[in-house]
């Protein structure tokens, strides 16, 4: 089966840059999507197909991919960006897969 | 704007059945595939099932295959998930979400409906 690995938690100071990683074998051949989920709310798509931002998502959210790791970068995160972040891909043999999620804390 | 409203959740005993619904508005429902994704309390997201825009293809996670059935009524703009032979580990919030094709993102999500399986 195909697995996506995310660190359980990431902390970042106000004004700094948060980098949330998502690792998986051969992830460079797959489209990676990122979702933000705040407590008690449904997930929200923030990055699709590696680096594209949906309408309404602030420019401080960006995505990239290198080797077997995709990264969601949040520049100068705000308190309101505190949330769980999940990466997701479609794998032809495993179907739709989510990473375990990363809890972002803004200090 | 896109709106997805799930309903049908509740408390049910192990081995019983439940039917969830997701009513769509604000977009051309018949042109979109639809996913069900669940989230157990305090846990991450788990993909459950998908049905293509015209209902021609359906796929299920191994954990629910043979027990859950997804269907789509384009005339009523309604997605359904029939949950049979429920287990305690099926306890979760169930979300419906839109998609265009397999590798596409899950663009829009409903607010979810809670299913609790307990004796």
XYZ file of C-alpha atoms in Angstrom:
226
model
C 0.000 0.000 0.000
C 1.028 3.602 -0.501
C 1.677 5.640 2.632
C 2.136 9.364 3.203
C 4.227 10.414 6.176
C 3.690 13.730 7.951
C 5.261 14.928 11.222
C 2.586 14.987 13.948
C 3.327 18.552 14.946
C 5.187 21.650 13.825
C 5.652 24.857 15.802
C 6.564 28.207 14.305
C 7.070 31.645 15.779
C 5.048 34.570 14.526
C 6.855 36.185 11.604
C 8.781 33.053 10.710
C 8.111 30.492 7.988
C 6.420 27.139 8.576
C 7.383 24.162 6.435
C 5.131 21.132 6.642
C 6.409 18.033 4.915
C 4.710 15.031 3.340
C 6.833 12.058 2.348
C 6.015 9.096 0.158
C 7.659 6.734 -2.303
C 7.581 8.075 -5.831
C 5.550 11.081 -4.704
C 7.251 13.078 -7.447
C 5.049 11.216 -9.952
C 1.819 12.072 -8.147
C -0.286 15.199 -7.737
C -0.209 16.291 -4.102
C -3.065 18.208 -2.505
C -3.097 19.931 0.880
C -6.054 20.543 3.200
C -6.382 22.723 6.256
C -8.730 21.664 9.040
C -9.525 23.872 12.000
C -11.162 22.394 15.118
C -14.802 21.530 14.557
C -14.663 22.419 10.871
C -14.537 20.530 7.599
C -11.267 20.318 5.678
C -10.497 23.151 3.268
C -8.385 22.750 0.147
C -5.409 25.142 0.336
C -3.018 23.768 -2.320
C -3.803 21.482 -5.262
C -1.594 19.664 -7.751
C 1.580 20.408 -5.808
C 1.672 24.223 -5.892
C -1.620 25.715 -7.081
C -3.717 27.894 -4.772
C -7.528 27.832 -5.022
C -9.311 31.118 -5.243
C -9.473 32.843 -1.875
C -6.428 31.151 -0.338
C -3.844 33.743 0.786
C -0.547 34.001 -1.071
C 1.347 33.108 2.100
C 0.380 29.481 1.397
C 2.592 27.779 -1.174
C 3.478 24.240 -2.175
C 6.498 22.519 -3.638
C 7.903 19.086 -4.209
C 11.423 17.691 -4.311
C 12.449 14.073 -4.485
C 10.144 11.999 -2.297
C 8.887 14.944 -0.264
C 6.163 17.511 -0.832
C 6.179 20.651 1.285
C 3.484 23.102 2.286
C 5.054 26.423 3.194
C 3.260 29.092 5.160
C 5.073 32.411 5.112
C 4.585 34.655 8.157
C 1.787 32.502 9.554
C -0.940 34.135 11.550
C -2.658 32.849 14.655
C -5.609 31.961 12.470
C -3.453 29.515 10.526
C -3.253 27.204 13.520
C -4.861 24.015 12.297
C -4.279 20.455 11.226
C -2.872 20.081 7.728
C -3.285 16.936 5.646
C -1.601 15.990 2.391
C -3.357 13.674 -0.069
C -2.615 11.859 -3.311
C -4.301 9.405 -5.610
C -2.381 6.210 -6.167
C -3.636 3.862 -8.872
C -3.165 0.788 -6.688
C -4.038 2.176 -3.248
C -6.681 4.713 -4.307
C -7.078 7.950 -2.366
C -4.586 8.332 0.440
C -4.260 10.937 3.183
C -1.237 11.602 5.313
C -1.663 11.353 9.055
C -1.783 15.131 9.421
C 0.379 17.790 11.039
C -0.818 20.055 13.816
C 0.569 23.544 13.270
C 1.107 25.716 16.326
C 1.907 29.405 15.920
C 3.871 30.685 18.916
C -21.752 29.032 -4.075
C -21.097 25.332 -3.602
C -22.987 23.853 -0.700
C -22.971 20.261 0.524
C -25.187 19.261 3.427
C -24.834 15.841 5.008
C -27.470 14.194 7.162
C -28.464 10.809 8.511
C -25.889 10.319 11.226
C -26.752 9.107 14.686
C -26.166 6.439 17.295
C -26.555 2.856 16.122
C -25.748 -0.555 17.547
C -23.063 -2.783 16.039
C -24.367 -4.885 13.184
C -27.135 -2.422 12.306
C -27.465 -0.203 9.232
C -27.621 3.494 8.490
C -28.059 5.643 5.424
C -26.244 8.942 5.013
C -27.241 11.623 2.521
C -25.435 14.595 1.040
C -27.548 17.199 -0.732
C -25.713 19.440 -3.178
C -26.409 22.909 -4.497
C -24.589 25.748 -6.255
C -22.878 23.652 -8.931
C -23.632 21.145 -11.686
C -23.903 18.030 -9.533
C -24.178 15.719 -12.537
C -20.734 16.796 -13.777
C -18.863 15.917 -10.584
C -17.656 12.792 -8.941
C -18.280 12.573 -5.216
C -16.236 11.163 -2.344
C -17.069 10.075 1.175
C -14.279 10.653 3.682
C -14.493 9.910 7.401
C -12.672 11.042 10.502
C -12.741 9.078 13.730
C -12.731 11.187 16.906
C -9.316 12.782 17.356
C -7.897 11.010 14.311
C -6.952 11.828 10.750
C -8.865 11.661 7.498
C -9.699 8.297 5.957
C -11.016 7.959 2.427
C -14.131 5.749 2.283
C -15.648 5.681 -1.209
C -16.004 7.510 -4.498
C -18.580 7.492 -7.276
C -18.059 9.006 -10.698
C -20.158 11.807 -12.089
C -22.640 9.514 -13.824
C -22.557 6.720 -11.256
C -20.793 4.417 -13.696
C -17.875 3.584 -11.421
C -17.572 3.198 -7.692
C -14.568 2.396 -5.518
C -14.310 1.586 -1.840
C -11.665 1.453 0.847
C -10.821 -2.093 1.897
C -12.094 -1.337 5.397
C -15.669 -0.835 4.134
C -15.794 -2.934 0.968
C -18.787 -5.277 0.979
C -20.485 -3.363 3.798
C -20.940 0.175 2.438
C -22.628 1.179 -0.824
C -22.376 4.587 -2.462
C -25.000 5.915 -4.879
C -25.762 9.173 -6.659
C -29.089 10.590 -7.849
C -28.304 13.400 -10.248
C -31.958 14.339 -10.660
C -32.220 14.990 -6.922
C -28.648 16.276 -6.536
C -28.172 13.788 -3.760
C -25.315 11.494 -2.815
C -25.990 8.570 -0.493
C -23.942 6.137 1.520
C -25.563 2.973 2.835
C -23.677 1.612 5.833
C -24.426 -2.002 6.640
C -23.129 -4.326 9.329
C -21.685 -1.401 11.245
C -18.742 -1.862 13.564
C -17.526 0.172 16.527
C -14.534 1.252 14.435
C -16.887 2.884 11.906
C -17.575 5.612 14.466
C -16.586 8.866 12.767
C -17.698 12.094 11.199
C -18.548 11.363 7.577
C -17.896 14.064 4.996
C -18.947 14.228 1.363
C -16.696 16.089 -1.060
C -16.589 16.938 -4.758
C -14.007 15.880 -7.299
C -13.456 16.033 -11.054
C -11.339 12.960 -11.733
C -9.101 10.471 -9.884
C -6.007 12.605 -9.437
C -7.984 15.783 -8.826
C -8.325 17.343 -5.376
C -11.416 17.120 -3.194
C -12.501 20.666 -3.962
C -15.438 21.279 -1.694
C -16.510 19.568 1.501
C -19.683 19.387 3.513
C -19.744 19.968 7.267
C -20.066 16.286 8.035
C -22.456 14.040 9.935
C -21.484 12.022 13.007
C -22.030 8.278 13.115
C -21.590 6.601 16.482
C -21.612 2.823 16.644
C -22.060 1.640 20.197
C -23.916 -1.003 22.105
